[in-house]
Amino acid sequence: MSDSHAMADTNTGIPSGKLGMWVFLASEVMLFGGFISSYVILRTGSTNFVVPGKEMLGVPLAMVNTFVLITSSVTMVLALDAIEKGNVKGLIRNLIFTLILAACFLGIKSYEYPHKWHEGITISSGLFGSFYYTLTGLHMLHVVGGMAYMGYLLRNALAGRYTVQSHARVEYAGLYWHFVDLVWVILFPIFYLL
Amino acid sequence: MRNVYLAVFAALAVLTAVTVGASYMHLARPQAIAVGVCIAAVKVSLIVFFFMHMKFEGRIIRWLMVAALFFALILLFFILPDLGWSCAVCFGGEGSPMIQGFTWGIAVLLSLPALLFGAFAFFIIRSIRRKNELTRDHSTAI
Amino acid sequence: MERVETFWSKYVFSLDHKVIGIQYMITSLLFLLFGFSLVLLMRWQLAYPGHPIPLIGRFLPDFIAAGGIMHPAAYNTLGAMHGTIMIFLGIVPLGVGAFGNYILPLQIGARDMAFPRINMLSYWNYFAGGVLMLMSFVLPGGAAQSGWTSYAPLSIVSPGQTVWLIAMTFLITSSLLGSINFIVTTLNLRAPGLTFSRLPLFVWAQFITAIILLFAFPVLQAAAILQLLDRVAGTSFYLPTDLIVGGNILDNAGGGSVLLWQHLFWFLAHPEVYVLLLPAMGIVAEILANGTRKPIFGYKEIAGSFAFIAFLSFIVWAHHMFVSGLKTKLSYLFMTTTMIISVPSVAILTCFLLSLKGASIRYRLPMLFALAFLPLFGIGGLTGLPLGFTPTDVYLHDTYYVIGHFHYVVVTGSMIALMGGIYYWFPKMFGRKMNEKWGHVHFWGTVIAMNGVFFPMFIQGMAGVQRRLYDPTVQAHNLAVQPLNILMTASAFILLLFQIPFIWNFFHSIFKGEKTEENPWQATTLEWACPSPPLPHRNFDKEPVVRRGPYEYSVPGRGEDFWPQDKP
């Protein structure tokens, strides 16, 4: 039985770190929500909102990227699953996979961006471009932050600091990473498909 | 547990493919949005419930439904055709795209705190109740 | 394990919520003083338009006041920065950062906040944001000059706004880090026996305020990022197509909406005003219970009203936009919700007033401030009604009536309560009392002068004097009430004078004040059950166990007139 399912020594029974991470994620939902509702407003209402054709957006590549990020979420949850069973090697292996996949995501995006620039979709070329780069850019910053978080976990894991009883931060990092994945799962359809 | 995660992964992969496929079907806008949003909602739920460790139980569904319904009713009242569609900005007059845009945008933005708060309140109160039963110490009741 | 404390770790980068609370307190009081001095310059200009500013006029740089006469753009800058500084660098950090940080863990019997390092980061983000705001005055372009409301498109084409937006990012980060801390601490670190129905109303107020901030501030952050991109990256989120600025059509792609900024901004800014109010009401509740030696009337009703206000505050925002072109039906909607939100506010004030009935009032200094809050906040609240009611708001919007209204609620309301809080909790923080005599001087001078500054604003507003006007005499209908500006300016300077005893009293008493014991006010809540000042990093000797509600004063059959929460 792992740490996170036992009742913690707090009034709510939820460890403070976990509760804190969830509260933080709530604020992030509101942050992305503010952007997304602005997108909804202008995309629906503006008379000057040009949506590029599907061919220009590179949907297949973005789909691959979505798979990449979802897979990284799976490896992250497998990492947590591993340490919950005391399998430190499994934790390390899956953390490394997650990092590699995250880097792939960034790599694909860094191919996508110049491609779009050549198509004429830039941040100032029109509202679509403005929203696209702002939101995916902000998302990328979150990916980079997540990778730093995972690097920190990896360093600790290699030093043997995580055990069956004590691995709370792995779980919290996982929550954050799934949120980052979740945001992309929403951004992908609203920019590439609709 | 591993098998569950792999199954969820498979489901997510399939749903991604489906949503991409649906986008090529040239549906009318409202239908396209509905399909896209529904599939995204399912994917989000899968991630939240399985990867982020919150599992479905009977009472959860009922509680969430009640909270969501309550807030949805409030929102519905606000965006009733008579009230909401009549304007958020006066540029285009009745039925202009900008009015619809603002109405939908505001609806999205308002629904978020409602859903977040409902979900948090539900899970925290449930956890407190569970903790009190475990410790059986009445002085730590909520 | 004993940690080795250096000067830096003990006083500068401390993880102790008490040190951080005092850091917030002193920093915010300094910012309040600075913001106040900005408006004194404005008040001079309003009372004597076009006259050179005395004494310091010749030292001011040319772009502010050439020949000592204030430049119109400088007036706008002062106005925008006064609002920004008072709200984001003054009242919120004082009410939430200072009092919340210091008192909340004590009142719930905790050793510290849930996340001490995040607490420290929260203060330093605030500090960084504050310094950046101050620096904006001397950076190229000067400080922001488009109002604290930063409406597009003016804010996008005017100088000074970029640094404002970046500084706001630091401030919003500080706020969000603080909110997370407050919410988790209140949920998780309460002492045994401290159920939610036994929480002091101050804790309820802080908890609900943190929730408001959590949901509302990120939206302003999003809006600010969009505005920043409009300014520096050539986007047009808020710029309509073919906007003409200074005779030329803007180069941007267009398609944006200026109203989008207003909606996003007010989505935060309306809940923000309740952030200004709720901690102050929490403080008044604490002082009233203590000063009347009775339980507060309507504990459940007050806590419930706090929560109801927080919920409603998210659905009233467009009452700031009645004249923006909203169609009548939508105005009705927001007018209705605004009228409804006045109900819990009145309920709270009524409960406070009813708490006085049959009370045995101790007229100590904190109590004076709490009592003054009641009628003055009442005026502020009542004057909000014609503003929430669309037909009258169409006339009063953007007049001095609005300025009178919000200054009454925030200055004679919240600020008075916060000052009372300083007198009330000073003994706990420093183990010494503030001087009563000078406190009385401060109190009476402040209350009278504040009314002198803000009451005439209602008269001016009803006469039609517009706000944000550099020279009121250019409009004929303002001339009849122009002399009132002289009264208001004189009162403002007198108000400044009366803060001098307070500043002196505060710092002098830290070192030389009359020493006091653990519980000088004979109060019941937990913060008084630990030494004054509380033990570093621990607060309590032993974790308190709570056995009863927070306001068990004058319990029949007991010898003393107060029964602390944790005594057996």
Short mmCIF file of N, CA, C and O in Angstrom, two decimals, chain A residues 9-21 23-24 26-28 30-35 37-38 41-42 46-49 123-127 130-131 134 138 169, chain C residues 114-115 117 176 179-180 183-192 194 214-216 218-219 221-223 225-226 229 233-237 241 253-257 260 264 267:
data_model
loop_
_atom_site.label_atom_id
_atom_site.label_comp_id
_atom_site.label_asym_id
_atom_site.label_seq_id
_atom_site.Cartn_x
_atom_site.Cartn_y
_atom_site.Cartn_z
N ASP A 9 -1.43 13.03 7.99
CA ASP A 9 -1.65 13.58 9.32
C ASP A 9 -2.15 15.02 9.26
O ASP A 9 -1.68 15.89 9.98
N THR A 10 -3.09 15.28 8.38
CA THR A 10 -3.62 16.63 8.23
C THR A 10 -5.13 16.58 8.48
O THR A 10 -5.72 15.52 8.49
N ASN A 11 -5.74 17.76 8.63
CA ASN A 11 -7.18 17.79 8.92
C ASN A 11 -8.00 17.11 7.83
O ASN A 11 -9.02 16.49 8.10
N THR A 12 -7.56 17.27 6.59
CA THR A 12 -8.36 16.71 5.50
C THR A 12 -7.97 15.29 5.16
O THR A 12 -8.65 14.62 4.39
N GLY A 13 -6.83 14.83 5.69
CA GLY A 13 -6.37 13.51 5.30
C GLY A 13 -5.59 13.51 4.00
O GLY A 13 -5.02 12.51 3.59
N ILE A 14 -5.57 14.66 3.33
CA ILE A 14 -4.81 14.78 2.08
C ILE A 14 -3.48 15.45 2.43
O ILE A 14 -3.47 16.49 3.08
N PRO A 15 -2.35 14.88 1.98
CA PRO A 15 -1.07 15.52 2.30
C PRO A 15 -1.03 16.94 1.76
O PRO A 15 -1.57 17.21 0.69
N SER A 16 -0.38 17.84 2.50
CA SER A 16 -0.38 19.25 2.09
C SER A 16 0.22 19.45 0.72
O SER A 16 -0.25 20.26 -0.06
N GLY A 17 1.29 18.69 0.41
CA GLY A 17 1.91 18.85 -0.90
C GLY A 17 0.95 18.52 -2.01
O GLY A 17 0.88 19.23 -3.02
N LYS A 18 0.18 17.45 -1.84
CA LYS A 18 -0.74 17.06 -2.89
C LYS A 18 -1.86 18.09 -3.03
O LYS A 18 -2.20 18.51 -4.14
N LEU A 19 -2.39 18.52 -1.89
CA LEU A 19 -3.46 19.51 -1.93
C LEU A 19 -2.96 20.79 -2.58
O LEU A 19 -3.63 21.40 -3.41
N GLY A 20 -1.73 21.17 -2.20
CA GLY A 20 -1.13 22.38 -2.77
C GLY A 20 -0.98 22.28 -4.28
O GLY A 20 -1.27 23.22 -5.02
N MET A 21 -0.55 21.13 -4.76
CA MET A 21 -0.40 20.95 -6.20
C MET A 21 -1.75 21.06 -6.91
O MET A 21 -1.89 21.72 -7.93
N VAL A 23 -4.40 22.71 -5.86
CA VAL A 23 -4.84 24.11 -5.82
C VAL A 23 -4.09 24.92 -6.88
O VAL A 23 -4.67 25.74 -7.60
N PHE A 24 -2.78 24.65 -7.00
CA PHE A 24 -2.00 25.33 -8.04
C PHE A 24 -2.57 25.03 -9.42
O PHE A 24 -2.71 25.91 -10.27
N ALA A 26 -5.57 24.29 -10.15
CA ALA A 26 -6.82 25.03 -10.33
C ALA A 26 -6.54 26.44 -10.86
O ALA A 26 -7.23 26.93 -11.76
N SER A 27 -5.49 27.07 -10.32
CA SER A 27 -5.17 28.42 -10.81
C SER A 27 -4.71 28.35 -12.27
O SER A 27 -4.98 29.24 -13.07
N GLU A 28 -4.02 27.28 -12.63
CA GLU A 28 -3.57 27.13 -14.01
C GLU A 28 -4.75 26.92 -14.95
O GLU A 28 -4.76 27.41 -16.09
N MET A 30 -7.61 28.27 -14.55
CA MET A 30 -8.17 29.59 -14.77
C MET A 30 -7.30 30.41 -15.72
O MET A 30 -7.80 31.18 -16.53
N LEU A 31 -5.98 30.22 -15.64
CA LEU A 31 -5.08 30.96 -16.53
C LEU A 31 -5.34 30.56 -17.99
O LEU A 31 -5.60 31.42 -18.84
N PHE A 32 -5.29 29.26 -18.25
CA PHE A 32 -5.53 28.82 -19.62
C PHE A 32 -6.97 29.10 -20.03
O PHE A 32 -7.25 29.42 -21.18
N GLY A 33 -7.87 29.02 -19.04
CA GLY A 33 -9.27 29.32 -19.34
C GLY A 33 -9.46 30.75 -19.80
O GLY A 33 -10.26 31.03 -20.70
N GLY A 34 -8.72 31.68 -19.18
CA GLY A 34 -8.81 33.07 -19.61
C GLY A 34 -8.41 33.21 -21.07
O GLY A 34 -9.08 33.88 -21.86
N PHE A 35 -7.30 32.54 -21.45
CA PHE A 35 -6.87 32.60 -22.85
C PHE A 35 -7.87 31.94 -23.78
O PHE A 35 -8.20 32.47 -24.85
N SER A 37 -11.06 31.35 -23.37
CA SER A 37 -12.32 32.06 -23.56
C SER A 37 -12.12 33.28 -24.44
O SER A 37 -13.00 33.63 -25.25
N SER A 38 -10.94 33.91 -24.37
CA SER A 38 -10.66 35.02 -25.29
C SER A 38 -10.64 34.52 -26.72
O SER A 38 -11.13 35.17 -27.65
N ILE A 41 -14.15 33.99 -27.87
CA ILE A 41 -14.81 35.26 -28.16
C ILE A 41 -14.41 35.80 -29.52
O ILE A 41 -15.25 36.13 -30.37
N LEU A 42 -13.10 35.87 -29.76
CA LEU A 42 -12.66 36.51 -31.00
C LEU A 42 -12.86 35.60 -32.20
O LEU A 42 -13.19 36.07 -33.29
N SER A 46 -15.14 37.90 -34.14
CA SER A 46 -14.43 38.92 -34.88
C SER A 46 -14.69 38.77 -36.37
O SER A 46 -14.70 37.66 -36.91
N THR A 47 -14.87 39.91 -37.03
CA THR A 47 -15.09 39.85 -38.47
C THR A 47 -13.78 39.71 -39.21
O THR A 47 -13.76 39.55 -40.42
N ASN A 48 -12.68 39.79 -38.47
CA ASN A 48 -11.38 39.78 -39.13
C ASN A 48 -10.53 38.64 -38.60
O ASN A 48 -9.38 38.83 -38.24
N PHE A 49 -11.10 37.45 -38.49
CA PHE A 49 -10.38 36.30 -37.95
C PHE A 49 -10.24 35.28 -39.07
O PHE A 49 -11.19 34.62 -39.45
N ILE A 123 3.10 35.43 -35.32
CA ILE A 123 2.33 35.90 -34.17
C ILE A 123 1.56 37.17 -34.49
O ILE A 123 0.53 37.46 -33.90
N SER A 124 2.05 37.94 -35.47
CA SER A 124 1.36 39.19 -35.76
C SER A 124 0.66 39.18 -37.10
O SER A 124 0.17 40.21 -37.55
N SER A 125 0.59 38.01 -37.74
CA SER A 125 -0.02 37.98 -39.07
C SER A 125 -1.53 38.03 -39.00
O SER A 125 -2.20 38.30 -39.98
N GLY A 126 -2.07 37.77 -37.83
CA GLY A 126 -3.53 37.75 -37.71
C GLY A 126 -3.88 37.12 -36.39
O GLY A 126 -3.04 36.58 -35.69
N LEU A 127 -5.16 37.17 -36.04
CA LEU A 127 -5.55 36.69 -34.72
C LEU A 127 -5.27 35.20 -34.53
O LEU A 127 -4.88 34.78 -33.45
N SER A 130 -1.71 34.86 -33.68
CA SER A 130 -1.46 35.43 -32.35
C SER A 130 -1.85 34.45 -31.27
O SER A 130 -1.09 34.16 -30.35
N PHE A 131 -3.08 33.92 -31.37
CA PHE A 131 -3.53 32.97 -30.34
C PHE A 131 -2.71 31.69 -30.37
O PHE A 131 -2.35 31.14 -29.33
N THR A 134 0.76 32.29 -28.88
CA THR A 134 0.67 32.63 -27.44
C THR A 134 0.34 31.39 -26.62
O THR A 134 1.02 31.07 -25.64
N LEU A 138 2.96 29.38 -24.36
CA LEU A 138 2.77 29.26 -22.91
C LEU A 138 2.79 27.79 -22.50
O LEU A 138 3.38 27.40 -21.49
N ARG A 169 6.92 13.49 -3.92
CA ARG A 169 7.13 14.46 -5.01
C ARG A 169 6.98 13.84 -6.38
O ARG A 169 6.66 14.53 -7.34
N ALA C 114 1.68 26.17 5.65
CA ALA C 114 1.95 24.85 5.07
C ALA C 114 3.22 24.86 4.24
O ALA C 114 3.95 23.87 4.19
N PHE C 115 3.50 25.96 3.55
CA PHE C 115 4.65 26.01 2.65
C PHE C 115 5.50 27.26 2.95
O PHE C 115 5.36 28.28 2.28
N ARG C 117 8.59 28.08 2.40
CA ARG C 117 9.46 28.62 1.36
C ARG C 117 8.65 29.35 0.30
O ARG C 117 9.06 30.39 -0.22
N LEU C 176 -0.82 34.56 -6.09
CA LEU C 176 -1.22 33.17 -6.28
C LEU C 176 -0.46 32.23 -5.35
O LEU C 176 -1.04 31.31 -4.77
N SER C 179 -2.12 32.60 -2.08
CA SER C 179 -3.43 31.94 -2.02
C SER C 179 -3.30 30.45 -1.78
O SER C 179 -4.01 29.87 -0.96
N ILE C 180 -2.38 29.83 -2.53
CA ILE C 180 -2.20 28.38 -2.37
C ILE C 180 -1.86 28.07 -0.92
O ILE C 180 -2.42 27.17 -0.30
N ILE C 183 -4.91 28.61 1.49
CA ILE C 183 -5.96 27.60 1.34
C ILE C 183 -5.53 26.28 1.95
O ILE C 183 -6.24 25.68 2.77
N VAL C 184 -4.31 25.83 1.63
CA VAL C 184 -3.86 24.54 2.16
C VAL C 184 -3.67 24.62 3.67
O VAL C 184 -4.03 23.69 4.40
N THR C 185 -3.12 25.74 4.14
CA THR C 185 -2.91 25.89 5.58
C THR C 185 -4.23 25.82 6.34
O THR C 185 -4.35 25.10 7.33
N THR C 186 -5.22 26.57 5.88
CA THR C 186 -6.51 26.59 6.59
C THR C 186 -7.18 25.22 6.54
O THR C 186 -7.80 24.79 7.51
N LEU C 187 -7.07 24.52 5.41
CA LEU C 187 -7.71 23.22 5.32
C LEU C 187 -6.98 22.17 6.15
O LEU C 187 -7.62 21.32 6.77
N ASN C 188 -5.65 22.24 6.17
CA ASN C 188 -4.87 21.12 6.68
C ASN C 188 -4.23 21.27 8.05
O ASN C 188 -3.91 20.28 8.68
N LEU C 189 -3.99 22.49 8.49
CA LEU C 189 -3.15 22.64 9.68
C LEU C 189 -3.89 23.15 10.92
O LEU C 189 -3.27 23.69 11.82
N ARG C 190 -5.19 22.97 10.94
CA ARG C 190 -5.92 23.44 12.12
C ARG C 190 -5.62 22.55 13.33
O ARG C 190 -5.46 21.33 13.20
N ALA C 191 -5.62 23.18 14.50
CA ALA C 191 -5.34 22.44 15.73
C ALA C 191 -6.46 21.45 16.01
O ALA C 191 -7.58 21.63 15.53
N PRO C 192 -6.19 20.42 16.80
CA PRO C 192 -7.25 19.47 17.12
C PRO C 192 -8.42 20.18 17.77
O PRO C 192 -8.25 21.02 18.65
N LEU C 194 -10.43 22.21 16.27
CA LEU C 194 -10.79 23.44 15.57
C LEU C 194 -11.53 23.09 14.29
O LEU C 194 -10.94 23.00 13.22
N LEU C 214 -7.50 33.09 -6.02
CA LEU C 214 -7.06 31.95 -6.81
C LEU C 214 -7.79 31.87 -8.14
O LEU C 214 -7.20 31.58 -9.18
N PHE C 215 -9.10 32.14 -8.11
CA PHE C 215 -9.88 31.99 -9.34
C PHE C 215 -9.84 33.22 -10.22
O PHE C 215 -10.00 33.13 -11.43
N ALA C 216 -9.65 34.39 -9.58
CA ALA C 216 -9.79 35.62 -10.36
C ALA C 216 -8.48 36.12 -10.97
O ALA C 216 -8.47 36.57 -12.11
N PRO C 218 -5.62 34.72 -12.12
CA PRO C 218 -5.04 34.18 -13.35
C PRO C 218 -5.67 34.77 -14.62
O PRO C 218 -4.99 34.89 -15.64
N VAL C 219 -6.93 35.14 -14.53
CA VAL C 219 -7.58 35.70 -15.72
C VAL C 219 -6.97 37.05 -16.05
O VAL C 219 -6.76 37.39 -17.22
N GLN C 221 -3.96 37.83 -15.38
CA GLN C 221 -2.64 37.51 -15.90
C GLN C 221 -2.73 37.22 -17.39
O GLN C 221 -1.93 37.69 -18.18
N ALA C 222 -3.74 36.41 -17.76
CA ALA C 222 -3.92 36.11 -19.18
C ALA C 222 -4.17 37.39 -19.96
O ALA C 222 -3.55 37.65 -20.99
N ALA C 223 -5.07 38.23 -19.43
CA ALA C 223 -5.39 39.48 -20.11
C ALA C 223 -4.16 40.36 -20.24
O ALA C 223 -3.94 41.00 -21.29
N ILE C 225 -1.01 39.41 -20.33
CA ILE C 225 -0.09 38.86 -21.32
C ILE C 225 -0.55 39.24 -22.72
O ILE C 225 0.25 39.64 -23.57
N LEU C 226 -1.85 39.16 -22.97
CA LEU C 226 -2.36 39.55 -24.29
C LEU C 226 -2.08 41.02 -24.55
O LEU C 226 -1.71 41.40 -25.67
N LEU C 229 1.57 41.50 -25.37
CA LEU C 229 1.87 41.08 -26.74
C LEU C 229 1.39 42.12 -27.75
O LEU C 229 2.04 42.39 -28.75
N ALA C 233 4.56 42.73 -29.51
CA ALA C 233 4.70 41.68 -30.53
C ALA C 233 3.81 41.90 -31.75
O ALA C 233 3.70 41.03 -32.60
N GLY C 234 3.16 43.04 -31.81
CA GLY C 234 2.37 43.33 -33.00
C GLY C 234 1.08 42.56 -33.13
O GLY C 234 0.48 42.50 -34.19
N THR C 235 0.61 41.96 -32.03
CA THR C 235 -0.68 41.27 -32.10
C THR C 235 -1.81 42.28 -31.97
O THR C 235 -1.57 43.47 -31.74
N SER C 236 -3.02 41.83 -32.16
CA SER C 236 -4.17 42.75 -32.09
C SER C 236 -5.31 42.17 -31.29
O SER C 236 -6.47 42.26 -31.70
N PHE C 237 -5.00 41.59 -30.14
CA PHE C 237 -6.10 41.01 -29.37
C PHE C 237 -7.13 42.06 -29.00
O PHE C 237 -8.32 41.79 -28.94
N THR C 241 -9.81 46.50 -36.21
CA THR C 241 -9.19 46.71 -37.51
C THR C 241 -9.17 48.19 -37.86
O THR C 241 -10.11 48.92 -37.56
N ALA C 253 -2.68 43.76 -37.50
CA ALA C 253 -3.63 42.99 -38.30
C ALA C 253 -5.08 43.30 -37.95
O ALA C 253 -5.96 43.15 -38.79
N GLY C 254 -5.32 43.74 -36.74
CA GLY C 254 -6.68 44.11 -36.38
C GLY C 254 -7.56 42.91 -36.07
O GLY C 254 -7.10 41.79 -35.93
N GLY C 255 -8.83 43.17 -35.96
CA GLY C 255 -9.78 42.10 -35.68
C GLY C 255 -10.06 41.93 -34.20
O GLY C 255 -10.93 41.15 -33.82
N GLY C 256 -9.31 42.63 -33.37
CA GLY C 256 -9.49 42.45 -31.93
C GLY C 256 -10.66 43.25 -31.40
O GLY C 256 -11.35 43.96 -32.13
N SER C 257 -10.87 43.14 -30.10
CA SER C 257 -12.01 43.81 -29.48
C SER C 257 -11.54 44.55 -28.24
O SER C 257 -10.95 43.95 -27.35
N LEU C 260 -13.04 43.19 -25.08
CA LEU C 260 -12.50 41.96 -24.52
C LEU C 260 -11.65 42.30 -23.30
O LEU C 260 -11.74 41.64 -22.26
N LEU C 264 -12.34 40.93 -19.43
CA LEU C 264 -11.32 40.16 -18.73
C LEU C 264 -10.83 40.90 -17.50
O LEU C 264 -10.64 40.32 -16.45
N PHE C 267 -13.40 40.94 -14.76
CA PHE C 267 -13.60 39.61 -14.20
C PHE C 267 -12.72 39.42 -12.96
O PHE C 267 -13.12 38.81 -11.98
#
